[in-house]
Short mmCIF file of C-alpha atoms in Angstrom, two decimals:
data_model
loop_
_atom_site.label_atom_id
_atom_site.label_comp_id
_atom_site.label_asym_id
_atom_site.label_seq_id
_atom_site.Cartn_x
_atom_site.Cartn_y
_atom_site.Cartn_z
CA MET A 411 7.68 0.81 -7.93
CA ALA A 412 5.28 -1.32 -5.70
CA LEU A 413 4.63 -3.85 -8.18
CA GLY A 414 8.57 -3.97 -9.15
CA GLU A 415 9.59 -3.97 -5.61
CA SER A 416 7.13 -7.39 -4.83
CA ILE A 417 7.98 -9.28 -7.50
CA VAL A 418 11.47 -8.66 -6.68
CA ALA A 419 10.80 -9.74 -3.68
CA VAL A 420 8.61 -12.76 -4.03
CA GLY A 421 11.51 -14.28 -6.81
CA LEU A 422 13.52 -13.86 -3.87
CA GLY A 423 12.01 -15.67 -1.44
CA ALA A 424 11.19 -18.45 -3.79
CA ARG A 425 14.42 -18.80 -4.82
CA GLY A 426 15.20 -22.41 -4.30
CA LEU A 427 11.97 -23.71 -3.05
CA PRO A 428 9.86 -26.71 -4.18
CA ILE A 429 7.35 -25.08 -5.86
CA THR A 430 3.68 -26.30 -4.05
CA PRO A 431 0.28 -24.94 -4.35
CA SER A 432 0.37 -22.95 -1.02
CA LEU A 433 3.81 -20.91 -2.34
CA VAL A 434 2.16 -20.42 -5.79
CA LEU A 435 -1.00 -18.78 -3.66
CA THR A 436 0.84 -16.70 -1.34
CA ALA A 437 2.61 -15.26 -4.55
CA VAL A 438 -0.62 -15.06 -6.49
CA LEU A 439 -1.15 -12.72 -3.53
CA ALA A 440 1.33 -10.88 -2.93
CA LEU A 441 1.15 -9.70 -6.39
CA LEU A 442 -2.79 -8.97 -5.22
CA LEU A 443 -1.61 -6.81 -2.88
CA SER A 444 1.08 -5.16 -4.80
CA ALA A 445 -1.86 -4.11 -6.90
CA ALA A 446 -4.29 -2.85 -4.19
CA ILE A 447 -1.75 -1.14 -3.19
CA TRP A 448 -0.73 0.77 -6.64
CA TRP A 449 -4.51 0.74 -7.28
CA THR A 450 -4.92 2.90 -3.86
CA TYR A 451 -2.26 5.63 -5.91
CA PHE A 452 -2.79 5.65 -9.44
CA ASP A 453 -6.54 5.45 -9.84
CA ARG A 454 -7.27 8.92 -9.56
CA ASP A 455 -5.47 9.96 -7.15
CA ASP A 456 -3.00 11.16 -9.59
CA ARG A 457 -5.42 12.85 -11.63
CA ARG A 458 -6.77 14.67 -8.83
CA ALA A 459 -3.64 15.85 -7.53
CA GLU A 460 -2.58 17.27 -10.63
CA HIS A 461 -5.51 18.91 -10.81
CA GLN A 462 -5.79 20.58 -7.32
CA PHE A 463 -1.53 21.73 -8.43
CA ALA A 464 -2.78 23.75 -11.37
CA ALA A 465 -5.48 25.36 -9.52
CA ALA A 466 -3.25 26.11 -6.62
CA THR A 467 -1.41 29.96 -5.71
CA ALA A 468 2.36 29.63 -6.97
CA ALA A 469 2.74 29.71 -2.69
CA ASP A 470 0.32 26.70 -1.82
CA ARG A 471 2.58 24.73 -5.21
CA ALA A 472 5.28 24.91 -3.40
CA ARG A 473 4.37 23.78 0.27
CA MET A 474 2.34 20.94 -1.92
CA ALA A 475 5.39 19.95 -3.63
CA LEU A 476 7.58 19.82 -0.91
CA LEU A 477 4.86 18.30 1.34
CA GLY A 478 3.04 16.43 -0.98
CA PHE A 479 5.23 15.07 -3.49
CA GLY A 480 8.61 15.10 -1.17
CA TYR A 481 8.10 14.50 2.50
CA ALA A 482 4.70 12.29 1.82
CA HIS A 483 6.14 10.23 -0.90
CA PHE A 484 9.32 9.30 1.16
CA VAL A 485 7.12 8.03 4.05
CA MET A 486 4.91 5.94 0.88
CA ILE A 487 8.77 4.96 -0.77
CA ALA A 488 10.01 3.75 2.82
CA GLY A 489 6.52 1.98 3.35
CA ILE A 490 6.93 -0.08 0.00
CA ILE A 491 10.32 -1.21 0.87
CA LEU A 492 9.26 -2.66 4.54
CA ILE A 493 6.33 -4.66 2.67
CA ALA A 494 8.71 -5.72 -0.24
CA ALA A 495 11.09 -7.41 2.85
CA GLY A 496 8.30 -8.53 4.91
CA LEU A 497 7.00 -10.42 1.33
CA GLU A 498 10.77 -11.50 1.11
CA VAL A 499 10.60 -13.28 3.97
CA GLY A 500 7.40 -14.38 4.41
CA ILE A 501 7.31 -16.36 0.86
CA ALA A 502 9.61 -18.80 1.83
CA HIS A 503 7.19 -19.76 5.06
CA PRO A 504 3.11 -19.98 3.35
CA LEU A 505 2.08 -21.91 5.58
CA GLY A 506 3.47 -22.73 9.59
CA HIS A 507 5.50 -20.64 11.03
CA ALA A 508 7.07 -17.23 9.18
CA GLU A 509 10.00 -15.19 10.52
CA ALA A 510 8.37 -12.55 12.99
CA ILE A 511 10.50 -9.94 11.10
CA GLY A 512 9.18 -10.79 7.86
CA LEU A 513 5.69 -10.99 9.38
CA TRP A 514 6.16 -7.91 10.99
CA ASN A 515 8.05 -5.71 7.87
CA LEU A 516 4.84 -6.52 5.81
CA ALA A 517 2.24 -4.86 8.70
CA ALA A 518 4.69 -1.60 9.29
CA GLY A 519 5.14 -1.12 5.56
CA LEU A 520 1.66 -1.52 4.34
CA ALA A 521 0.89 1.11 7.78
CA LEU A 522 3.29 3.08 6.89
CA TYR A 523 2.23 3.63 3.16
CA LEU A 524 -1.15 4.03 4.43
CA VAL A 525 0.06 6.74 6.11
CA GLY A 526 2.34 8.60 3.61
CA ASP A 527 -0.81 8.42 1.40
CA THR A 528 -2.74 9.85 3.79
CA LEU A 529 -0.44 12.99 4.27
CA TYR A 530 -0.50 13.14 0.39
CA ARG A 531 -4.26 13.28 -0.19
CA ARG A 532 -4.21 15.98 3.18
CA VAL A 533 -1.13 17.83 1.54
CA LEU A 534 -3.17 18.28 -2.18
CA ARG A 535 -6.60 18.13 -0.41
CA ILE A 536 -7.73 15.12 -2.86
CA GLY A 537 -9.98 13.36 -0.01
CA PRO A 538 -10.04 11.73 3.33
CA GLY A 539 -8.15 9.70 4.65
CA ARG A 540 -9.50 8.63 7.65
CA LEU A 541 -10.42 5.33 5.99
CA ARG A 542 -7.08 4.78 5.06
CA LEU A 543 -5.56 5.59 8.67
CA ALA A 544 -8.15 2.86 10.06
CA ILE A 545 -6.96 0.35 7.41
CA ALA A 546 -3.36 1.24 8.69
CA ALA A 547 -4.38 0.32 12.29
CA LEU A 548 -5.81 -2.70 11.11
CA ILE A 549 -2.76 -4.53 9.37
CA PHE A 550 -1.43 -4.68 12.77
CA LEU A 551 -3.84 -7.08 13.64
CA THR A 552 -2.52 -9.79 10.45
CA VAL A 553 0.95 -10.45 12.19
CA PRO A 554 -0.46 -12.80 15.10
CA LEU A 555 -2.58 -14.37 12.36
CA GLY A 556 0.68 -15.01 10.19
CA LEU A 557 2.70 -15.77 13.11
CA ALA A 558 -0.17 -18.28 13.99
CA PHE A 559 -0.37 -19.38 10.56
CA GLY A 560 2.08 -18.58 8.17
CA ALA A 561 2.56 -15.96 5.80
CA LEU A 562 -0.18 -16.42 3.17
CA ALA A 563 -2.47 -15.92 6.06
CA GLN A 564 -1.29 -12.49 6.65
CA VAL A 565 -1.14 -11.99 2.93
CA ALA A 566 -4.85 -13.21 2.20
CA ALA A 567 -5.80 -10.78 5.33
CA CYS A 568 -3.54 -7.48 4.02
CA VAL A 569 -5.35 -7.98 0.30
CA LEU A 570 -9.11 -8.12 1.85
CA LEU A 571 -8.42 -5.03 4.40
CA LEU A 572 -6.97 -2.87 0.95
CA GLN A 573 -10.37 -4.13 -0.33
CA PRO A 574 -12.71 -1.06 0.86
CA LEU A 575 -10.36 1.64 -0.66
CA TRP A 576 -10.59 0.45 -4.11
CA ILE A 577 -15.22 0.04 -3.16
CA VAL A 578 -14.98 3.54 -1.58
CA ASP A 579 -12.91 5.06 -4.59
CA ARG A 580 -14.83 3.16 -7.40
CA LYS A 581 -17.94 4.28 -5.64
CA GLY A 582 -16.58 8.17 -5.83
CA GLY A 583 -15.82 8.70 -2.21
CA GLY A 584 -11.66 9.64 -2.96
CA GLY A 585 -12.08 13.40 -3.23
CA PRO A 586 -12.54 16.66 -5.35
CA PRO A 587 -14.46 16.37 -8.56
CA ARG A 588 -12.53 14.73 -12.02
#
């Protein structure tokens, strides 16, 4: 869903614009951001969640289903929608003056997604979320960067801020054994 929404948002935002190196770079970084978001969930968390869900009692499974696969996913989906809205507005202004609403949507959406992902991980007991919450807070620092230099700078900063999640998860610091 994250990749699909972002591809559509990038296409809609770039519609009618001349193809420039900064537009292409912003589009590529937007897709890298979507891939990084996808990675935070589908790299190992889905398998960890399945394992925890299967090992839980019936009452715990019901709680996990409602809170983890219900409410936490609603938060993540809301974040993805805001990210897509931010990318659609931001892609039109890769350099220079970007609309503040797009920059704020991107930051708020990414932070909301990470909070939802943390709730999901906590409910299903598949790993700590402190790093995700720290990155969610730091994401808001990308807004002034975007206001000063354009969406390209903000999107690049967001991609960089997500990299520690990939590194920690690759080293196996994401939760219970697989």
